[in-house]
Coordinates of C-alpha atoms in Angstrom, one line a residue:
Chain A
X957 CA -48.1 -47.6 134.9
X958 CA -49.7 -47.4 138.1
X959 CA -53.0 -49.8 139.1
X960 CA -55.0 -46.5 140.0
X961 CA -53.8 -45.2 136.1
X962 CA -54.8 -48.6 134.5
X963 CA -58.1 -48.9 136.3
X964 CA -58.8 -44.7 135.4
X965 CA -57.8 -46.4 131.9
X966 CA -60.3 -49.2 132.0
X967 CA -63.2 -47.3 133.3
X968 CA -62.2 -44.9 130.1
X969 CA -62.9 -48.0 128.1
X970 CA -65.9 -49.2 129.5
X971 CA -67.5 -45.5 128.2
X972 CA -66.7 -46.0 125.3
X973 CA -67.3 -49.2 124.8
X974 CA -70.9 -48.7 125.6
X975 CA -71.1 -45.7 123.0
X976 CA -69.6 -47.7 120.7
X977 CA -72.1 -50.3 121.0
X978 CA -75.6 -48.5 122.2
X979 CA -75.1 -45.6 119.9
X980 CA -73.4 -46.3 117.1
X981 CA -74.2 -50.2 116.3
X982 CA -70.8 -51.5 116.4
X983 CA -70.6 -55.4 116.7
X984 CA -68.2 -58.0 116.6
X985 CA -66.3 -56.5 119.9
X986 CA -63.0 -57.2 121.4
X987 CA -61.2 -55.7 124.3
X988 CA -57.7 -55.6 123.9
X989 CA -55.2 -55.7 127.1
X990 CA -52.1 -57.5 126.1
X991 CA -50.0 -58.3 122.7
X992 CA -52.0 -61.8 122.8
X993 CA -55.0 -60.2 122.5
X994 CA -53.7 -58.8 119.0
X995 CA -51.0 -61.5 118.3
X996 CA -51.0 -64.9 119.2
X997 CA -47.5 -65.2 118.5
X998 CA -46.3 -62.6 120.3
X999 CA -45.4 -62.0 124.2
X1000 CA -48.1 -61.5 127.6
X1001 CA -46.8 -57.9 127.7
X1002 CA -49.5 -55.5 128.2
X1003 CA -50.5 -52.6 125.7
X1004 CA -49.6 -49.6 126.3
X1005 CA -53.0 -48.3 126.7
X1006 CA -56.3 -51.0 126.6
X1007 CA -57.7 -50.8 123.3
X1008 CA -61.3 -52.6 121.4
X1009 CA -61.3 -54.3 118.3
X1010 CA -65.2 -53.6 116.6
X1011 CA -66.8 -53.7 113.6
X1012 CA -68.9 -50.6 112.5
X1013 CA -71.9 -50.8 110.8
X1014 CA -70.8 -49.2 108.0
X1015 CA -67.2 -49.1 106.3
X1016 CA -65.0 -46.4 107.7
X1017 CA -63.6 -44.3 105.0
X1018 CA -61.0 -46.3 103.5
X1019 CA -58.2 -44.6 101.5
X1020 CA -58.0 -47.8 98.8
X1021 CA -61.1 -49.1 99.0
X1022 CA -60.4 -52.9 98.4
X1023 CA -64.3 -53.7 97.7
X1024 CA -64.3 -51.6 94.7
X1025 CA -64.4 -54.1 92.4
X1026 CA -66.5 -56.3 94.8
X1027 CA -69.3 -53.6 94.6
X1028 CA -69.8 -54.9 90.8
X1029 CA -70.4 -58.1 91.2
X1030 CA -72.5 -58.6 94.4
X1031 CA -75.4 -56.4 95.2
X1032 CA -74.5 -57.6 98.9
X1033 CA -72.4 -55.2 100.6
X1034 CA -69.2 -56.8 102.2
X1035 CA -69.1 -56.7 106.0
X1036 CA -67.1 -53.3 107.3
X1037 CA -63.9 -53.4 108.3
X1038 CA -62.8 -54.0 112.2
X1039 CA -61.3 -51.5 113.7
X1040 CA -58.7 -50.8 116.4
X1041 CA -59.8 -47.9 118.8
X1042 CA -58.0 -46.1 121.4
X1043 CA -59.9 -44.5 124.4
X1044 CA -58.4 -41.5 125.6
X1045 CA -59.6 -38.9 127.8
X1046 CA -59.8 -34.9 126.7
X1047 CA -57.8 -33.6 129.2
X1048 CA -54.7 -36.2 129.1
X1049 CA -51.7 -35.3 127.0
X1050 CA -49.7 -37.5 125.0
X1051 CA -46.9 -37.3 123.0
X1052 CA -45.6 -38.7 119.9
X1053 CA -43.9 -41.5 121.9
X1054 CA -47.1 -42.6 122.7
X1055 CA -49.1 -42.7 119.8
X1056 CA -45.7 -44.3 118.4
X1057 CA -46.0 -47.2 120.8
X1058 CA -49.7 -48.0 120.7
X1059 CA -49.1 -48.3 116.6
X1060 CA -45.9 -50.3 116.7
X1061 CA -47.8 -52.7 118.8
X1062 CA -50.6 -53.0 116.0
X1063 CA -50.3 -56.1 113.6
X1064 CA -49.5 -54.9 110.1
X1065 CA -53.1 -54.5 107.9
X1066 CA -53.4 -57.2 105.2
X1067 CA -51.8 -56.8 102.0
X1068 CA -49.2 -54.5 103.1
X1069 CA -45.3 -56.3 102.3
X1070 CA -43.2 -57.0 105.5
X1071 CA -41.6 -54.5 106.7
X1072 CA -42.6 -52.2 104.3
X1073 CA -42.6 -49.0 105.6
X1074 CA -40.3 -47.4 103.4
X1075 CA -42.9 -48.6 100.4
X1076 CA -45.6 -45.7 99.8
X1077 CA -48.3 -48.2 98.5
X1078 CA -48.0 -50.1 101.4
X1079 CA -51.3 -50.5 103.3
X1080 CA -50.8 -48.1 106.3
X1081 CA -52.1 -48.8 109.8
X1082 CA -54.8 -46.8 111.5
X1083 CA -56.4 -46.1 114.6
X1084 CA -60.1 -45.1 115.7
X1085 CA -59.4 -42.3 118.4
X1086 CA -62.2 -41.8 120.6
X1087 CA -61.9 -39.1 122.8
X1088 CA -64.3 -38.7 125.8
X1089 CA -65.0 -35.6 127.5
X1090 CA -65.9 -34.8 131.0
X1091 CA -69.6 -34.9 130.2
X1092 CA -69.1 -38.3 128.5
X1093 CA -69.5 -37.2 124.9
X1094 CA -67.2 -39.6 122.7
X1095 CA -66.1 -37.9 119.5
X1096 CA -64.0 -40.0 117.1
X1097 CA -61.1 -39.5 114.9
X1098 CA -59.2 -41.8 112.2
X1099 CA -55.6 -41.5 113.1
X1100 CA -53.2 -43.2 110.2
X1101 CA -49.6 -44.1 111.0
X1102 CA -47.7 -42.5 107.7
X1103 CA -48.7 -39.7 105.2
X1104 CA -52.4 -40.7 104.5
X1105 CA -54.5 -38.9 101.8
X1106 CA -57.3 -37.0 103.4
X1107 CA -60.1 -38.8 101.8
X1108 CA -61.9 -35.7 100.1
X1109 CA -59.2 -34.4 98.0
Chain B
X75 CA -40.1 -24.7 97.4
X76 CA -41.7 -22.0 96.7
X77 CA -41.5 -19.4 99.1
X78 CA -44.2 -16.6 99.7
X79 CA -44.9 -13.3 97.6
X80 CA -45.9 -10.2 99.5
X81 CA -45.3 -7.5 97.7
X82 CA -49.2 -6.6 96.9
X83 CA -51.4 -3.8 95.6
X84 CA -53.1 -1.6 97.8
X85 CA -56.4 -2.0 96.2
X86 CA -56.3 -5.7 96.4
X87 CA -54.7 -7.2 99.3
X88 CA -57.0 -10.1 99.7
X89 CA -56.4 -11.1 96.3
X90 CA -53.6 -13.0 96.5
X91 CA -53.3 -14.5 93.3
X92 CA -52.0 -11.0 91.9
X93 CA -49.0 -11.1 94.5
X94 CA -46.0 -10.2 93.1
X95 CA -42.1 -9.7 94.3
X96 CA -40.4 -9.4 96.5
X97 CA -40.4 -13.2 97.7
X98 CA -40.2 -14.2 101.5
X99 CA -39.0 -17.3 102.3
X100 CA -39.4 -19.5 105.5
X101 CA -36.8 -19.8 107.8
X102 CA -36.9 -23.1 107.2
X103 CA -36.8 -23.1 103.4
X104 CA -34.0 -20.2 103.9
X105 CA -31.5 -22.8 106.1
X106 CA -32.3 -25.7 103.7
X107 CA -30.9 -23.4 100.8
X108 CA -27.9 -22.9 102.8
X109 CA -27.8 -26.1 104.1
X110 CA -27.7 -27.8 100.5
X111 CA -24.8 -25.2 99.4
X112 CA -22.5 -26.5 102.5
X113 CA -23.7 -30.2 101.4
X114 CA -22.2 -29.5 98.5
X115 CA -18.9 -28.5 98.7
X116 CA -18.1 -30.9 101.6
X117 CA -17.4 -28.5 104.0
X118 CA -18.6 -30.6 107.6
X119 CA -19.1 -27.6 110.5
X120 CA -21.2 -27.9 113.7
X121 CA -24.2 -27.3 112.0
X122 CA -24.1 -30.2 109.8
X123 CA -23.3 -32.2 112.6
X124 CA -27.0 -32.5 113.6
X125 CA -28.2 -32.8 110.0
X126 CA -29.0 -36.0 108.5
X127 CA -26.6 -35.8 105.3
X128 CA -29.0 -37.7 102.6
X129 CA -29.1 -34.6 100.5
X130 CA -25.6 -34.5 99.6
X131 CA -26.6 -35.0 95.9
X132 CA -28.5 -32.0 95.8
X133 CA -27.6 -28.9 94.4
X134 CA -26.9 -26.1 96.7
X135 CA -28.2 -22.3 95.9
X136 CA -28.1 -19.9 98.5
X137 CA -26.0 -17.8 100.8
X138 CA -27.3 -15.5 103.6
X139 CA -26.2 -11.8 102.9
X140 CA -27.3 -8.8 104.8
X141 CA -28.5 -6.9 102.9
X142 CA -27.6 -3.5 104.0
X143 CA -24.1 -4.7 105.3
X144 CA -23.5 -6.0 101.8
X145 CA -24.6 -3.3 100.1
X146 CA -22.1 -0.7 101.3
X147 CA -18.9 -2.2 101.3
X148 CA -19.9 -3.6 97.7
X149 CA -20.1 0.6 97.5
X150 CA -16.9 0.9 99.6
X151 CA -15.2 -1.7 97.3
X152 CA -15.3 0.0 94.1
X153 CA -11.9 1.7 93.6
X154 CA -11.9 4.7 91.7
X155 CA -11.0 3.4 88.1
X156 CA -14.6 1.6 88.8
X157 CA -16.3 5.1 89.4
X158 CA -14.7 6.1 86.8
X159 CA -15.3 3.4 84.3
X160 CA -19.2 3.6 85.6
X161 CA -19.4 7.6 85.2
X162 CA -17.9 7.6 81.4
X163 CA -20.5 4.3 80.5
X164 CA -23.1 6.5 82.0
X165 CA -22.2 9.9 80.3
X166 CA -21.7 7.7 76.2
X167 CA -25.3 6.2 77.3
X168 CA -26.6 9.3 78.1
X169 CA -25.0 11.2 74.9
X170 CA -26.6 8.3 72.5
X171 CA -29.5 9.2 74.3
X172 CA -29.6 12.7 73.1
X173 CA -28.5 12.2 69.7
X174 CA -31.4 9.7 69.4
X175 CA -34.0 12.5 71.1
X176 CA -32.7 15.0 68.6
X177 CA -32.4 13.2 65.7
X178 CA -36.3 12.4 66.3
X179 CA -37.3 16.0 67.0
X180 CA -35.7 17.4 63.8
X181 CA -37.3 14.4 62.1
X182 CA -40.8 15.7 63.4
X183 CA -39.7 19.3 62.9
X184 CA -39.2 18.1 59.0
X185 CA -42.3 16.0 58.4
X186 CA -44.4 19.1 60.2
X187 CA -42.9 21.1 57.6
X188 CA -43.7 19.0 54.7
X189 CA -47.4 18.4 56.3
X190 CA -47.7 22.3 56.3
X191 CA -46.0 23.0 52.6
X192 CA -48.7 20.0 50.8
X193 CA -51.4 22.0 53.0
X194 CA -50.3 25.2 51.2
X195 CA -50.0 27.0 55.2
X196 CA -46.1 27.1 54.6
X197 CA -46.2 29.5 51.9
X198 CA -47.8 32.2 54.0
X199 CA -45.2 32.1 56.4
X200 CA -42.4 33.2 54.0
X201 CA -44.4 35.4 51.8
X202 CA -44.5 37.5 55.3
X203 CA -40.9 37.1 55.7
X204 CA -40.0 37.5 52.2
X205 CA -40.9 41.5 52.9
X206 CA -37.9 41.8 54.5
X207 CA -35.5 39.9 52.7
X208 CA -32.7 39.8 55.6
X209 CA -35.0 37.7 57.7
X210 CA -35.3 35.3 55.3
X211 CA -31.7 34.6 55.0
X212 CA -30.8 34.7 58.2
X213 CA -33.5 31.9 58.8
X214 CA -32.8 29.0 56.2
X215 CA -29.0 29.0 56.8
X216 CA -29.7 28.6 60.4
X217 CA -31.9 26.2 60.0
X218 CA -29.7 24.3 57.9
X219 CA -26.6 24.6 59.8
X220 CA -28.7 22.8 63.0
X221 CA -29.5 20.2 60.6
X222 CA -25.9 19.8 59.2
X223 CA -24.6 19.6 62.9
X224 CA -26.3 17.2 63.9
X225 CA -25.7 14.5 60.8
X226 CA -22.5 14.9 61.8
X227 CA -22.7 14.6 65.2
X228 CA -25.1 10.4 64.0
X229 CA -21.5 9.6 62.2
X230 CA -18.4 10.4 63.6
X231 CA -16.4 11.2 67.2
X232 CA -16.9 14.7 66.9
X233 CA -20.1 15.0 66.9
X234 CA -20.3 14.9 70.3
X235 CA -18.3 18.5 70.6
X236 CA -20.6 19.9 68.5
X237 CA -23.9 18.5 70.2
X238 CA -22.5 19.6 73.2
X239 CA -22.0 23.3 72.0
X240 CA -25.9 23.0 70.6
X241 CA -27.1 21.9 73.7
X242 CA -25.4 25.1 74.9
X243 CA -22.8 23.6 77.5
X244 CA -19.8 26.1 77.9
X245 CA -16.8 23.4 78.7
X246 CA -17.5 20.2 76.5
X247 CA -16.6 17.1 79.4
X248 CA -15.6 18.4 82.0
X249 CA -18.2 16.1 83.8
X250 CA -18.4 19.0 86.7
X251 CA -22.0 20.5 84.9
X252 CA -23.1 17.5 83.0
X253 CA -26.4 16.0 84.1
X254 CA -27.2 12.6 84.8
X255 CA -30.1 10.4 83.9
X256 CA -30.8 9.3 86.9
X257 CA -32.7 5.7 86.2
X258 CA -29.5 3.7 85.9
X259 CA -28.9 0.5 83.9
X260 CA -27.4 -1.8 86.7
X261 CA -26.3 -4.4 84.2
X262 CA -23.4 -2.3 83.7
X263 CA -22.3 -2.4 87.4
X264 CA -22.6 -6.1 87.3
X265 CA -19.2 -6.9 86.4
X266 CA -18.0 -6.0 90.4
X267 CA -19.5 -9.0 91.9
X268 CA -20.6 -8.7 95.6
X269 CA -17.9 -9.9 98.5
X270 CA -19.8 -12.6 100.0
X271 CA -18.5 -13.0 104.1
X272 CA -16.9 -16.6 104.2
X273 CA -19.0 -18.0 106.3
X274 CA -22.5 -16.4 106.9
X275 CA -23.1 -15.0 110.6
X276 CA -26.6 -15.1 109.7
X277 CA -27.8 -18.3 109.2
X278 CA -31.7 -18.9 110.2
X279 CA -32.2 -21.4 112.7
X280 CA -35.6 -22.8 113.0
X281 CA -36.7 -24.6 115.8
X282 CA -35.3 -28.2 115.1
X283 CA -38.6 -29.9 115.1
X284 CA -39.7 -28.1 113.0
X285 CA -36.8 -27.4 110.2
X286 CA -36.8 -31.6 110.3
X287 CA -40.5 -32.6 109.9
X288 CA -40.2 -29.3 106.9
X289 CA -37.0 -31.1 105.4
X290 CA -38.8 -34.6 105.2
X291 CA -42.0 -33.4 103.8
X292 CA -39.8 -31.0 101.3
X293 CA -38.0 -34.3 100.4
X294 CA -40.9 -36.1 100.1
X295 CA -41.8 -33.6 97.0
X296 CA -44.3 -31.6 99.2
X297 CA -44.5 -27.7 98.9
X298 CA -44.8 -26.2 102.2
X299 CA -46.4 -22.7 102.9
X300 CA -46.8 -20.4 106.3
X301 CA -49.5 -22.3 108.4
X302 CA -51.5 -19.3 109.7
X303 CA -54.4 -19.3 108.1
X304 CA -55.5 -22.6 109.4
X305 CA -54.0 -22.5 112.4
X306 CA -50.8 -24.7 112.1
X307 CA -47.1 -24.3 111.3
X308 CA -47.2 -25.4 107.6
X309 CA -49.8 -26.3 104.9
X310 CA -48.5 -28.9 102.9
X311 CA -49.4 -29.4 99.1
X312 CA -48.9 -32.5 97.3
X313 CA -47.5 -29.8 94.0
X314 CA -47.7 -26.4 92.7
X315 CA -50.1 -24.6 95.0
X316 CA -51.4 -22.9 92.4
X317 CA -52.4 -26.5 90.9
X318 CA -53.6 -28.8 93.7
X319 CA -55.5 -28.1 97.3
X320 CA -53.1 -28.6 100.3
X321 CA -53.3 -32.1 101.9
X322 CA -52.0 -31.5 104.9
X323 CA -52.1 -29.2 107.7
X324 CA -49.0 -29.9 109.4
X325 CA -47.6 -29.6 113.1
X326 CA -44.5 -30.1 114.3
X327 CA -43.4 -31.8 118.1
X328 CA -40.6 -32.7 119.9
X329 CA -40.8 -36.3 120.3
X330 CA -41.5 -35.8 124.1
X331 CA -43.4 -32.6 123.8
X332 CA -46.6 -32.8 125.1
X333 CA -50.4 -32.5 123.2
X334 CA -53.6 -31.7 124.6
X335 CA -55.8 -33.6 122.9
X336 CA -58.4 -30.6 122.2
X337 CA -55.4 -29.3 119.9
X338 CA -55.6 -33.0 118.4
X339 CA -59.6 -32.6 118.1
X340 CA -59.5 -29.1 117.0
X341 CA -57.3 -30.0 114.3
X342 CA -59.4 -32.9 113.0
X343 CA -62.1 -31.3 113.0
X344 CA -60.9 -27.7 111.2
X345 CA -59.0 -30.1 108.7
X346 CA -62.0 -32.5 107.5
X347 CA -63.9 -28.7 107.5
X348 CA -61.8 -27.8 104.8
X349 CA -61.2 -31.5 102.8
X350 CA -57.7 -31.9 104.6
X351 CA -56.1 -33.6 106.9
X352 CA -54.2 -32.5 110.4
X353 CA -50.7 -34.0 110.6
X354 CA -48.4 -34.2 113.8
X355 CA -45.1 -35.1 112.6
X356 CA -41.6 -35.4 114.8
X357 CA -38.2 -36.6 114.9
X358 CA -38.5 -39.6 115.9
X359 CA -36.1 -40.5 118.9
X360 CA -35.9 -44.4 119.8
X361 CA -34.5 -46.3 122.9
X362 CA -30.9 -47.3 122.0
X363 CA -31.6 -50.7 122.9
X364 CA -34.7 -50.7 120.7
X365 CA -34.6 -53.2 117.9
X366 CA -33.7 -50.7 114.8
X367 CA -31.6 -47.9 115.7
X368 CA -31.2 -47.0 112.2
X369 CA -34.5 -45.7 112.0
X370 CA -33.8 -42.1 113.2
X371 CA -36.7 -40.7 111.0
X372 CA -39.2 -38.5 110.7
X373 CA -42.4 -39.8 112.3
X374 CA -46.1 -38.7 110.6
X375 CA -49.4 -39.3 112.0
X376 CA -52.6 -37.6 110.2
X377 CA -55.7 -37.1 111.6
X378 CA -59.4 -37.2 110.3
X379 CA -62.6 -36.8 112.3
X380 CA -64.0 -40.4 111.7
X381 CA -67.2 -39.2 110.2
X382 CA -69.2 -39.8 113.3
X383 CA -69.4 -39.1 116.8

């Protein structure tokens, strides 16, 4: 990747960073550049694309919603769920490649088994797209690595 | 798999819960069929080649025929002994036929009678004809006779003779004037099977992407169904459509194949509009020095608008 691509990247990412924080409340914010940044464990190399880490205000639609038996017990609603989102801009094009890389390089949710991909109960990852326009609307889609449940049915 | 039924009733095309046959598969669904069948007996061709053998446990089903091809030499094939064999099936079904038809008609002809002698009408008839004597003989023995004939003809061989002569044929089976009912019972023509061709010319062939992101959802136990009316290549339901909502609206890439990411946003959005959600799905292709190889699979991603934003 090119510096003039990463830096079109970053500037992508500093839009939606401040709609993600001025609009819709998130806190708790990360920017992601490197593996590090996700993994300590892991190597310097960069990310395929710069990513955030945030918390929304409220939890995201969750397709096994761990607090469920939570809910009972405390009246207190558990803090949301962090989220990874990927900035990308409406006229760019990617291909499956792509959104295959930026999830391999996501660390495996809790409480999914090592490695289990084959498993269908595992936990599966997921991604906040946030798609900016020219106009700088940011609209914002789940994306879930795996066959996922839409939540409604 | 469960294909598509089109064959509809004028007055209620949109209704298509009253669709009935004739059945249209996918070309996808069409080639697994065949796919399964070649699976099965071992037989390793070009094709295969590029066909991830897991299924071999399946059972295979289908064969591609053309239709019209198939139809005339199965028509060619018959020898003459067939047409034969078919024509004197046809002319015993047709003769039982008539026997039955008579046999009801005299039957009706006799209770009519009976009706008309307790209602007293009856003896009117032959008072009339009893003032000339010779018509009334001449009429009961003919009557009779008829009747006579055709108990005969219920019981043995010869009745047929003689129910030809009262249905006033001149040569008894000849075949040259007999008449044929024309609705035909195929069943008895099922005996010559079809000639299938060896190996089938016509074997649909699917875009690849697409016939492998269809096999590993159809292995996955989802139903697949033509795309169109929400604007992608298949909807996918998690059962019997008839029983569950689709899940999925499914589209199929090359692993290098470009997406604008309006098509990725339109097909969030359309899908949460209608409780689903918009899958992109694609063989996936790995580096060979990544660290599995192995993992030459089908690759999903599904996509739901994030409920804000």
């Amino acid at each position: 990747m090119t510096t003039a691509e990463t830096s079109d990247l970053l500037n992508l990412r500093s839009v939606v960073l401040s709609n993600l924080q001025h609009q819709h409340y998130w806190t708790d914010i990360k920017l992601l550049d490197t593996q590090v940044d996700i993994d300590e464990n892991t190597q310097n190399d960069p990310l395929p694309r710069p990513m955030i880490y945030g918390r929304p205000p409220e939890q995201l639609y969750n397709p096994e919603p761990a607090s469920s038996t939570n809910e009972a017990s405390s009246s207190e609603k558990p803090p949301a769920d962090k989220e990874y989102v990927l900035p990308v801009h409406l006229t760019e094009k990617l291909t499956l490649r792509t959104w295959a890389s930026v999830f391999d390089n996501l660390p495996t949710p809790s409480g999914a088994a090592e490695g289990g991909e084959g498993g269908g109960d595992a936990k599966k990852k997921r991604i906040v797209v946030a798609v900016v326009s020219g106009d700088s609307t940011v609209v914002y889609y789940i994306m879930h690595d795996g066959i996922v449940k839409p939540r409604q049915n | 798999m469960c294909g598509t039924l089109f064959g509809t009733l004028p007055q209620a095309q949109q209704q298509n819960i009253f669709l009935g046959l004739p059945l249209e598969l996918m070309r996808e669904e069409a080639r697994l069929l065949v796919d399964q069948r070649e699976l099965q007996w071992g037989k390793k061709n070009i094709i295969l080649d590029w066909i991830a053998g897991s299924n071999r446990s399946l059972k295979g089903v289908a064969t591609i025929v053309e239709d019209s091809l198939a139809h005339r030499d199965a028509v060619k094939a018959l020898s003459e002994t067939d047409k034969a064999d078919i024509l004197s099936l046809k002319i015993q079904e047709q003769d039982k036929l008539m026997l039955a038809n008579r046999e009801e008609s005299i039957k009706r002809k006799e209770a009519a009678i009976e009706n008309a002698k307790a209602s007293g009408k009856w003896k009117t008839k032959p008072a009339r004809a009893s003032e000339s004597s010779i018509d009334k003989s001449k009429e009961t023995p003919l009557f009779e006779s008829t009747l006579d004939a055709i108990v005969d003809g219920v019981g043995g061989e010869g009745g047929r003779e003689e129910l030809a002569s009262t249905a006033q044929r001149t040569s008894a089976d000849d075949g040259s004037q007999r008449q044929y009912v024309i609705p035909m019972a195929s069943s008895a023509i099922g005996l010559h099977s079809l000639r299938l061709p060896r190996e089938a010319e016509n074997i649909p062939s699917p875009p690849d992407a697409r016939y492998q992101v269809y096999k590993y959802l159809q292995s996955l136990g989802y139903f697949m169904s033509p795309g169109l009316r929400f604007g992608c290549q298949f909807v996918a339901y998690p059962g019997d459509p008839l029983r569950f909502h689709s899940h999925f609206l499914v589209k199929s890439l090359q692993w290098d194949e470009e997406l604008s990411m309006l098509d990725l946003v339109g097909g969030g959005r359309l899908g949460t509009g209608v409780k689903k959600a918009w899958m992109m799905a694609g063989l996936e292709q790995r580096d060979i020095e990544a660290d599995r190889p192995e993992s030459h699979g089908v690759r999903t991603f599904c996509v739901e608008w994030a409920g804000f934003g």
